[in-house]
Coordinates of C-alpha atoms in Angstrom, one line a residue:
M1 CA 1.0 11.8 -0.8
R2 CA 2.0 14.7 1.4
L3 CA 2.3 14.0 5.1
R4 CA 0.3 16.0 7.6
T5 CA 1.4 14.7 10.9
P6 CA 1.9 16.9 14.0
L7 CA 5.6 15.9 13.9
L8 CA 7.8 14.3 11.2
A9 CA 7.5 10.6 11.1
I10 CA 11.0 10.2 12.5
G11 CA 9.7 11.5 15.8
L12 CA 10.8 15.1 16.1
A13 CA 10.4 16.7 19.5
A14 CA 12.6 19.6 18.5
A15 CA 14.7 20.8 15.6
I16 CA 17.9 19.3 17.1
A17 CA 16.3 15.9 17.2
L18 CA 15.6 16.1 13.5
T19 CA 19.0 17.3 12.4
G20 CA 20.8 14.7 14.4
C21 CA 19.5 12.0 12.0
A22 CA 18.6 13.9 8.9
A23 CA 21.4 16.2 8.1
G24 CA 23.6 15.7 5.1
G25 CA 26.9 16.6 6.8
G26 CA 28.3 13.3 7.8
G27 CA 25.6 11.1 9.4
D28 CA 23.3 8.6 7.8
S29 CA 20.6 10.0 5.6
P30 CA 17.0 8.9 5.7
S31 CA 17.0 8.9 2.0
E32 CA 17.9 5.8 0.0
D33 CA 19.3 7.8 -2.8
G34 CA 22.0 9.8 -1.1
A35 CA 22.8 12.5 1.5
S36 CA 20.2 15.1 2.3
L37 CA 20.8 18.8 2.9
T38 CA 19.6 20.7 6.0
I39 CA 19.0 24.4 5.6
A40 CA 18.6 26.3 8.9
K41 CA 17.2 29.5 10.4
P42 CA 17.3 30.7 14.1
D43 CA 13.6 31.8 14.2
G44 CA 12.2 29.4 16.7
P45 CA 9.1 27.3 16.0
I46 CA 7.2 28.2 12.8
T47 CA 3.7 27.6 14.1
T48 CA 1.7 28.6 11.0
E49 CA 2.1 27.1 7.5
T50 CA 1.8 29.6 4.6
N51 CA 3.3 28.8 1.2
N52 CA 2.4 32.1 -0.4
P53 CA 5.5 33.4 -2.3
F54 CA 4.1 36.9 -2.3
V55 CA 3.9 37.3 1.5
A56 CA 7.2 38.2 3.2
D57 CA 6.4 36.6 6.5
A58 CA 4.9 33.4 5.1
S59 CA 6.7 30.3 6.4
A60 CA 7.8 29.4 2.9
M61 CA 9.5 32.8 2.5
R62 CA 11.0 33.1 6.0
L63 CA 12.5 29.7 6.0
G64 CA 13.4 30.0 2.3
Y65 CA 11.8 26.8 1.0
A66 CA 9.7 28.8 -1.4
N67 CA 12.8 29.2 -3.5
A68 CA 13.1 25.5 -4.1
I69 CA 9.5 25.2 -5.2
F70 CA 8.9 28.4 -7.2
E71 CA 11.4 29.9 -9.6
P72 CA 12.5 33.3 -11.0
L73 CA 12.8 34.4 -14.6
G74 CA 16.5 35.0 -14.4
I75 CA 19.4 35.0 -12.0
V76 CA 21.0 38.4 -11.3
N77 CA 24.3 38.2 -9.5
L78 CA 24.2 40.8 -6.7
V79 CA 27.8 39.8 -5.7
D80 CA 28.9 40.9 -9.1
P81 CA 26.2 43.1 -10.7
S82 CA 28.3 43.4 -13.8
A83 CA 27.9 39.7 -14.6
D84 CA 25.6 38.6 -17.3
V85 CA 22.1 37.6 -16.2
V86 CA 21.6 33.8 -16.3
P87 CA 18.2 33.0 -18.0
W88 CA 16.0 30.8 -15.9
L89 CA 12.3 30.4 -16.5
A90 CA 12.7 33.0 -19.3
S91 CA 15.1 31.5 -21.9
E92 CA 15.4 35.0 -23.5
I93 CA 15.2 38.3 -21.7
T94 CA 15.1 41.5 -23.8
W95 CA 14.7 44.9 -22.3
S96 CA 13.6 48.0 -24.2
E97 CA 16.1 50.8 -24.6
D98 CA 14.4 52.9 -21.8
Y99 CA 13.9 49.8 -19.5
R100 CA 10.1 50.5 -19.4
S101 CA 9.3 47.0 -20.8
V102 CA 10.8 43.6 -21.0
Q103 CA 10.1 40.7 -23.3
L104 CA 10.3 37.3 -21.6
T105 CA 10.3 34.1 -23.7
A106 CA 9.0 31.1 -21.7
R107 CA 11.5 28.3 -21.5
E108 CA 10.4 25.2 -23.4
D109 CA 9.8 21.8 -21.9
V110 CA 9.1 23.1 -18.3
T111 CA 6.3 21.6 -16.3
W112 CA 4.7 22.5 -13.0
N113 CA 5.0 19.8 -10.4
D114 CA 1.4 18.7 -11.0
G115 CA 2.3 17.9 -14.6
E116 CA 0.8 20.9 -16.3
P117 CA 3.0 22.7 -18.9
F118 CA 4.6 26.0 -18.0
T119 CA 3.9 28.7 -20.6
A120 CA 4.2 32.5 -21.2
E121 CA 0.6 32.7 -19.9
D122 CA 1.9 31.9 -16.5
I123 CA 4.5 34.6 -16.6
A124 CA 1.9 37.1 -17.8
F125 CA -0.6 36.0 -15.2
T126 CA 1.9 36.4 -12.3
F127 CA 2.7 40.0 -13.3
Q128 CA -1.0 40.8 -14.0
L129 CA -1.8 39.4 -10.5
T130 CA 0.7 41.8 -9.1
K131 CA -0.7 44.7 -11.0
D132 CA -4.3 43.9 -10.0
N133 CA -3.3 43.5 -6.3
P134 CA -1.1 46.4 -5.2
A135 CA -0.4 44.7 -1.9
L136 CA 1.6 42.1 -3.8
D137 CA 3.8 44.8 -5.4
T138 CA 6.2 44.8 -2.5
T139 CA 9.1 46.0 -4.7
A140 CA 7.1 48.8 -6.2
L141 CA 7.4 47.7 -9.8
H142 CA 4.3 49.6 -10.8
I143 CA 3.3 47.4 -13.8
S144 CA 1.3 49.3 -16.4
D145 CA 0.6 46.5 -18.9
V146 CA 1.0 42.8 -19.5
A147 CA 0.6 41.1 -22.9
V148 CA 1.3 37.6 -24.4
D149 CA 2.3 36.8 -28.0
G150 CA 2.9 33.1 -28.5
D151 CA 5.7 32.0 -26.2
T152 CA 6.6 35.5 -25.2
A153 CA 5.2 37.7 -22.4
T154 CA 5.8 41.4 -22.5
V155 CA 5.6 43.3 -19.2
S156 CA 5.5 47.1 -19.3
F157 CA 6.1 49.5 -16.4
E158 CA 5.2 53.0 -15.4
N159 CA 8.8 53.8 -14.9
P160 CA 12.2 52.6 -16.2
M161 CA 13.4 49.4 -14.4
Y162 CA 17.1 50.0 -14.8
I163 CA 17.8 49.9 -11.1
K164 CA 15.2 47.1 -10.5
Q165 CA 16.1 44.6 -13.1
D166 CA 16.9 42.1 -10.3
K167 CA 13.4 42.8 -8.7
V168 CA 11.7 42.0 -12.0
L169 CA 13.7 39.0 -12.9
H170 CA 13.7 37.5 -9.4
K171 CA 9.9 37.6 -9.3
L172 CA 8.7 34.0 -8.4
I173 CA 6.3 32.8 -11.0
V174 CA 3.1 31.0 -10.0
P175 CA 0.8 28.8 -12.1
K176 CA -2.2 30.5 -13.7
H177 CA -4.3 27.3 -13.5
I178 CA -4.1 27.3 -9.7
W179 CA -4.0 31.0 -8.8
E180 CA -6.7 32.2 -11.2
S181 CA -9.4 30.8 -8.9
V182 CA -7.9 32.3 -5.7
D183 CA -10.2 34.8 -4.1
D184 CA -7.6 36.8 -2.2
P185 CA -3.9 36.2 -3.2
T186 CA -2.7 38.3 -0.3
T187 CA -4.1 35.8 2.3
F188 CA -4.0 32.5 0.2
V189 CA -2.3 29.8 2.4
N190 CA -1.4 27.7 -0.7
E191 CA -1.4 24.5 1.3
E192 CA -0.4 22.3 -1.7
P193 CA 2.2 24.6 -3.5
V194 CA 2.5 24.0 -7.2
G195 CA 5.8 25.3 -8.7
T196 CA 8.3 24.7 -11.5
G197 CA 11.1 24.4 -9.1
P198 CA 13.3 21.4 -8.5
Y199 CA 11.6 20.3 -5.2
T200 CA 8.2 19.6 -3.9
L201 CA 6.8 20.0 -0.4
T202 CA 6.3 16.7 1.3
N203 CA 5.9 17.6 4.9
F204 CA 5.4 20.7 7.1
D205 CA 6.0 20.8 10.8
S206 CA 6.6 23.6 13.3
Q207 CA 10.2 22.6 13.7
A208 CA 11.0 21.4 10.1
V209 CA 9.9 21.3 6.6
E210 CA 10.8 18.4 4.2
L211 CA 11.1 18.8 0.4
T212 CA 11.8 16.1 -2.1
A213 CA 13.6 16.3 -5.5
R214 CA 11.5 16.0 -8.6
D215 CA 12.5 13.3 -11.1
D216 CA 11.0 15.4 -14.0
Y217 CA 12.7 18.7 -13.3
W218 CA 13.5 20.7 -16.4
G219 CA 17.0 21.5 -15.2
G220 CA 18.1 17.9 -15.0
E221 CA 19.0 15.5 -12.3
L222 CA 19.6 16.9 -8.8
A223 CA 22.4 15.9 -6.6
V224 CA 20.5 16.4 -3.4
P225 CA 17.4 14.1 -3.1
T226 CA 16.0 15.6 0.1
L227 CA 16.0 19.1 1.7
Y228 CA 15.1 19.8 5.3
Y229 CA 14.4 23.4 6.3
V230 CA 14.8 23.6 10.1
S231 CA 14.1 26.5 12.5
Y232 CA 16.3 26.5 15.6
A233 CA 15.5 28.3 18.8
D234 CA 18.2 30.9 18.4
N235 CA 21.6 31.6 16.9
T236 CA 23.4 29.6 19.6
A237 CA 21.5 26.4 18.8
L238 CA 22.0 27.1 15.0
T239 CA 25.7 27.6 15.5
T240 CA 26.0 24.3 17.3
A241 CA 24.1 22.5 14.6
L242 CA 26.3 24.0 11.9
A243 CA 29.5 23.2 13.8
N244 CA 28.7 19.6 14.4
G245 CA 27.2 18.9 11.0
D246 CA 23.6 18.6 11.9
A247 CA 22.8 21.7 9.7
D248 CA 24.5 22.2 6.4
W249 CA 23.5 25.6 5.1
A250 CA 22.5 28.9 6.7
Q251 CA 22.5 32.6 6.5
A252 CA 23.2 33.6 10.1
F253 CA 25.5 35.5 12.3
I254 CA 28.0 33.3 14.2
P255 CA 29.9 34.8 17.1
N256 CA 33.6 33.9 17.0
V257 CA 33.1 32.2 13.6
Q258 CA 36.7 30.9 13.4
S259 CA 36.7 29.0 16.6
A260 CA 32.9 28.2 16.8
F261 CA 32.5 27.0 13.2
L262 CA 35.5 27.0 10.9
D263 CA 37.9 25.2 13.2
K264 CA 35.4 22.4 13.9
D265 CA 35.8 20.9 10.5
E266 CA 38.0 21.6 7.5
N267 CA 34.9 21.3 5.3
N268 CA 33.1 24.1 7.0
V269 CA 32.9 27.3 4.9
Y270 CA 32.0 30.9 5.9
W271 CA 31.5 33.2 2.9
A272 CA 30.6 36.9 3.2
P273 CA 31.0 38.7 -0.1
A274 CA 30.2 42.4 -0.1
G275 CA 27.1 44.2 -1.3
F276 CA 25.1 47.3 -0.8
G277 CA 23.1 46.1 2.2
I278 CA 23.4 47.4 5.8
D279 CA 22.0 47.0 9.2
T280 CA 20.2 50.1 10.4
M281 CA 18.1 51.2 13.4
F282 CA 14.6 52.0 12.2
V283 CA 12.9 54.5 14.5
N284 CA 9.3 55.4 14.7
T285 CA 9.4 59.0 13.3
T286 CA 5.7 59.6 14.1
T287 CA 6.0 59.6 17.9
K288 CA 8.3 60.7 20.7
P289 CA 11.2 60.8 21.0
F290 CA 12.1 60.1 17.3
D291 CA 9.7 62.5 15.8
D292 CA 12.3 65.2 16.6
V293 CA 15.1 65.4 14.0
A294 CA 17.4 66.9 16.7
F295 CA 17.1 63.8 18.8
R296 CA 17.6 61.5 15.9
Q297 CA 20.8 63.5 15.0
A298 CA 22.1 63.3 18.6
V299 CA 21.5 59.6 18.8
N300 CA 23.3 59.1 15.5
M301 CA 26.3 61.0 16.9
V302 CA 26.9 58.7 19.9
I303 CA 26.6 55.3 18.3
D304 CA 29.9 53.6 18.0
R305 CA 30.0 51.7 14.7
S306 CA 33.5 50.3 15.4
K307 CA 32.4 48.8 18.7
H308 CA 29.4 47.3 16.9
A309 CA 31.6 45.6 14.3
E310 CA 34.0 44.4 16.9
I311 CA 31.6 43.2 19.6
A312 CA 28.2 42.6 18.1
R313 CA 29.5 41.2 14.8
E314 CA 32.6 39.6 16.3
G315 CA 34.9 41.3 13.8
G316 CA 33.2 39.2 11.0
V317 CA 32.2 42.3 8.9
P318 CA 33.8 45.5 7.9
V319 CA 33.1 48.7 9.9
L320 CA 30.5 51.0 8.4
T321 CA 32.3 54.3 8.1
S322 CA 30.7 56.7 5.6
V323 CA 28.1 59.1 7.0
T324 CA 26.0 58.4 3.9
G325 CA 25.4 54.9 5.2
L326 CA 26.9 53.3 2.1
P327 CA 29.3 50.4 2.8
T328 CA 32.8 50.7 1.5
P329 CA 34.5 49.8 -0.8
A330 CA 31.3 48.7 -2.7
G331 CA 29.7 52.1 -2.3
D332 CA 32.8 54.3 -2.8
D333 CA 31.9 55.4 -6.4
Y334 CA 28.5 56.4 -5.3
I335 CA 29.4 58.7 -2.3
S336 CA 28.7 62.3 -3.3
S337 CA 31.6 64.8 -3.3
E338 CA 29.9 66.7 -0.4
F339 CA 30.3 63.8 1.9
S340 CA 33.5 62.2 0.5
G341 CA 35.8 61.3 3.3
E342 CA 33.2 62.1 6.0
E343 CA 33.1 59.3 8.5
F344 CA 31.1 58.5 11.6
T345 CA 32.7 59.5 14.8
V346 CA 31.5 59.3 18.4
D347 CA 30.8 62.9 19.5
V348 CA 29.0 63.1 22.8
D349 CA 29.7 66.8 23.3
G350 CA 28.5 67.6 19.9
A351 CA 25.3 65.6 20.4
K352 CA 24.6 67.4 23.6
A353 CA 25.0 70.7 21.9
V354 CA 22.5 69.7 19.2
L355 CA 20.0 68.8 21.9
E356 CA 20.6 72.0 23.9
G357 CA 20.0 74.0 20.7
A358 CA 16.7 72.2 20.2
G359 CA 15.4 73.0 23.7
Y360 CA 16.4 69.9 25.7
T361 CA 17.7 70.2 29.2
W362 CA 19.0 67.9 31.9
D363 CA 17.6 67.0 35.4
G364 CA 20.7 65.8 37.0
E365 CA 21.8 63.0 34.6
T366 CA 18.4 62.6 32.9
L367 CA 17.7 64.2 29.5
V368 CA 14.4 66.2 29.5
D369 CA 12.7 67.1 26.3
P370 CA 11.2 70.5 25.5
D371 CA 7.9 69.4 26.9
G372 CA 9.5 68.8 30.3
E373 CA 9.3 64.9 30.1
P374 CA 12.3 62.5 30.7
V375 CA 13.4 61.0 27.4
T376 CA 13.2 57.2 27.2
F377 CA 12.6 54.7 24.5
T378 CA 12.6 50.9 23.9
L379 CA 14.9 49.0 21.5
S380 CA 13.5 45.7 20.2
V381 CA 14.8 42.7 18.3
P382 CA 13.8 39.0 18.5
Q383 CA 15.2 36.8 21.2
G384 CA 17.9 34.5 19.9
W385 CA 19.2 36.9 17.3
N386 CA 22.5 37.2 19.3
D387 CA 24.3 39.8 17.2
Y388 CA 21.2 42.0 17.0
V389 CA 20.6 41.7 20.8
T390 CA 24.2 42.7 21.5
G391 CA 23.9 45.5 18.9
I392 CA 20.9 47.1 20.5
S393 CA 22.5 46.6 24.0
L394 CA 25.5 48.6 22.7
I395 CA 23.1 51.4 21.5
S396 CA 21.3 51.4 24.8
D397 CA 24.7 51.9 26.5
A398 CA 25.6 54.6 24.1
V399 CA 22.6 56.8 24.6
K400 CA 23.1 56.7 28.4
Q401 CA 25.8 59.2 27.7
L402 CA 23.1 61.6 26.7
G403 CA 21.0 60.9 29.8
V404 CA 18.6 58.6 28.0
E405 CA 17.2 55.4 29.4
A406 CA 16.8 52.9 26.5
A407 CA 15.2 49.6 27.5
V408 CA 16.1 46.4 25.6
D409 CA 13.2 44.2 24.6
T410 CA 13.5 40.7 23.0
P411 CA 10.1 39.3 22.2
D412 CA 9.6 36.1 20.1
S413 CA 10.2 36.4 16.4
D414 CA 6.5 36.4 15.3
T415 CA 5.5 39.1 17.8
W416 CA 8.5 41.2 16.9
W417 CA 7.9 40.8 13.1
A418 CA 4.3 41.9 13.4
A419 CA 5.1 44.9 15.6
K420 CA 7.9 46.0 13.3
S421 CA 5.8 45.8 10.2
E422 CA 2.8 47.5 11.8
G423 CA 4.8 50.4 13.3
D424 CA 4.2 49.3 16.9
F425 CA 7.7 50.1 18.1
Q426 CA 10.1 52.9 19.0
A427 CA 13.3 51.5 17.6
V428 CA 14.3 48.2 16.0
L429 CA 17.4 46.9 14.3
H430 CA 16.8 45.6 10.8
W431 CA 18.5 45.2 7.5
T432 CA 18.1 46.8 4.1
D433 CA 17.9 45.1 0.8
S434 CA 21.0 45.0 -1.4
G435 CA 20.7 45.7 -5.1
A436 CA 23.0 46.6 -8.0
T437 CA 22.9 50.2 -7.0
P438 CA 22.4 52.2 -3.8
Y439 CA 18.7 52.7 -4.6
D440 CA 17.4 49.8 -2.6
L441 CA 19.4 50.7 0.5
Y442 CA 17.9 54.3 0.6
S443 CA 14.5 53.3 -0.7
D444 CA 14.0 50.8 2.1
M445 CA 14.7 53.4 4.7
M446 CA 13.0 56.5 3.4
D447 CA 10.8 55.9 0.4
G448 CA 7.2 57.3 0.7
R449 CA 6.0 54.5 -1.6
F450 CA 6.3 52.2 1.4
L451 CA 4.3 54.4 3.7
K452 CA 1.5 52.6 5.4
P453 CA -0.9 53.8 8.2
M454 CA 0.0 52.7 11.7
G455 CA -1.4 49.3 12.2
E456 CA -1.1 48.2 8.6
S457 CA 1.8 46.0 7.6
A458 CA 4.7 47.8 5.8
D459 CA 7.3 46.0 3.8
F460 CA 10.0 48.6 4.4
N461 CA 10.2 52.2 5.7
F462 CA 8.9 50.7 9.0
G463 CA 9.5 54.0 10.8
R464 CA 6.9 55.8 8.6
Y465 CA 9.4 58.4 7.5
D466 CA 7.5 60.9 5.3
N467 CA 9.5 63.2 3.2
A468 CA 8.2 64.2 -0.2
D469 CA 11.6 65.5 -1.4
A470 CA 13.3 62.2 -0.5
T471 CA 10.6 60.2 -2.3
A472 CA 10.8 62.5 -5.4
A473 CA 14.6 62.2 -5.5
L474 CA 14.4 58.4 -5.2
N475 CA 11.8 58.4 -8.0
E476 CA 14.1 60.5 -10.1
Y477 CA 17.0 58.2 -9.5
A478 CA 14.9 55.2 -10.4
T479 CA 13.2 56.6 -13.5
T480 CA 15.6 58.9 -15.3
T481 CA 17.6 57.7 -18.3
D482 CA 20.1 60.6 -17.9
D483 CA 23.3 59.8 -16.0
A484 CA 23.8 63.4 -14.8
A485 CA 20.2 63.5 -13.5
R486 CA 20.7 60.3 -11.7
T487 CA 23.9 61.5 -10.1
A488 CA 22.1 64.7 -9.0
A489 CA 19.2 62.7 -7.5
L490 CA 21.6 60.5 -5.5
E491 CA 23.4 63.6 -4.1
K492 CA 20.0 64.9 -2.9
I493 CA 19.1 61.6 -1.4
Q494 CA 22.3 61.4 0.5
K495 CA 22.0 65.0 1.8
I496 CA 18.5 64.4 3.1
F497 CA 19.7 61.1 4.7
V498 CA 22.7 62.6 6.4
E499 CA 20.9 65.7 7.7
D500 CA 17.5 64.3 8.5
V501 CA 18.6 60.9 9.9
P502 CA 15.4 58.9 9.0
T503 CA 17.2 55.8 10.4
M504 CA 20.6 55.3 12.1
P505 CA 22.9 53.1 10.0
I506 CA 24.7 50.7 12.3
G507 CA 26.8 48.2 10.4
T508 CA 27.6 46.6 7.1
R509 CA 25.6 43.6 6.0
P510 CA 27.5 41.5 3.5
F511 CA 25.9 38.4 2.1
I512 CA 26.8 36.1 5.0
S513 CA 26.4 32.4 4.5
E514 CA 27.7 29.2 6.1
F515 CA 27.8 25.7 4.4
N516 CA 30.0 22.6 4.3
T517 CA 31.5 20.6 1.5
R518 CA 31.4 17.2 3.2
S519 CA 28.6 15.8 1.0
F520 CA 28.3 18.3 -1.8
V521 CA 30.6 20.6 -3.7
G522 CA 29.9 23.3 -6.3
W523 CA 29.1 26.1 -3.9
P524 CA 29.9 29.7 -4.9
S525 CA 33.2 31.2 -3.6
D526 CA 35.6 34.0 -4.0
D527 CA 37.1 32.1 -7.0
D528 CA 33.6 31.5 -8.5
P529 CA 31.2 34.1 -7.1
Y530 CA 28.4 33.1 -9.4
V531 CA 25.7 34.2 -7.0
N532 CA 25.5 35.0 -3.2
A533 CA 24.9 31.9 -1.0
D534 CA 22.0 33.1 1.0
P535 CA 19.5 30.2 1.0
T536 CA 16.5 32.5 1.6
Q537 CA 17.0 34.3 -1.7
P538 CA 15.4 33.5 -5.1
T539 CA 18.9 32.8 -6.5
S540 CA 19.4 29.9 -4.2
V541 CA 17.8 27.6 -6.8
Y542 CA 20.8 28.2 -8.9
I543 CA 23.0 26.7 -6.2
L544 CA 20.8 23.7 -5.7
T545 CA 21.2 22.9 -9.4
K546 CA 25.0 23.3 -9.4
L547 CA 25.7 21.2 -6.3
Q548 CA 27.4 17.9 -7.0
P549 CA 28.3 14.9 -4.8
A550 CA 31.7 15.3 -3.1
D551 CA 34.3 12.8 -4.0

């Protein structure tokens, strides 16, 4: 029976108290069967339990434990997009020539954790649920039809899914026999989550969540009997836990990673393979001062990306150099000829000239907008996100050169998340998705399909950037089957991005992860990059099944 105590039975008062006795690094495990694994985030207390895999800010999604309970159809390797897809819940995956439909054969002998058999009906139901509830279609799949024939579900789409194969195949599948009676799947708490995954939820607490390995998992016996998902107060506490072995696996920025983590134990591993994701400053384009393209351009011209990489990211990631926002070398082949070789530089004089041309003036050292008002704004990221706090502090310092006062605000994670999603901000530092092409990066920042009215929660395009030409070009890139047309669309996307500055790209965002090999081996690596090691991603289930006890 699942426990529902205010704190875990071992007497948690805080996350550190739990990890001191429950981590798998080197201490004794509470499990009789072997070492446990503690997976960590720096988000502070998770006060509300929500195990809905369709809701981005649900506790199961934010901590990542949804990915040990629910499973995807296939594993797409975003570290090496050219690698073959690994079939998962779908034993066979067959795309149509135009990528407007996919046939998904349900894997045999899979059961849900309540004992019910998994079938193609569950696959079809999950996609039909997404189709019937547009709010669940957070990756804009635009499903047109769903059908079942025997053990195969066929899902059809309004547009080709060539650039979204990972989004389709990484869809977490839910059981029809549970969800078909749910009145509103967008608000369903899903207190007793039923999944096909290798683990079941046995306890939820505001500091930690406990999952237990199934003994009837279709993928075979699991090396790790118990998972603990722990939320630390901030990056500093998380770094300490990783360094001393209280936490085993995380996706988090660690300042001075060599001395703070790697040098603490020869078994500690920091792995950051490249991808297409970046960190960018989303700005509210609907209100002052960022509703003015001239001001956005000027701010973009004074941000020092090299300083961001050196100071905020402690030299742990490459500098973002291309004005297109694409990280290099991953994006080199996608940069249009118009911007080839064009790199970010700090140009304060040029930024001031742009502002003067747009009617801005100065009252002493203070920038004054064309309406005669001093220019100020607030930058916001959650407290405890040390690299992001340092990042926005650097931006605040940079815009002082223009006579702009930019306050730095660090609310708690829940408050910040809600404000960011609902558009109640002026500037926030956030990340983009990383896909097999540049599409996700640009779509996240400027796609009209993500537009939501102020006050309604948006999944991306938080700044409510509204440009019909950009949306059309993104759609062309996503839907055309002609390579030349796709190239032309990307060139247009990049031109709009560079000239209109819907967001300010700040730094590269590789797939950062930390783990240790004290108790378990089989992790991905440069020698075997079978998937990225972010434990909050749907592909993390692949890692959980490949881990083996260390000798």
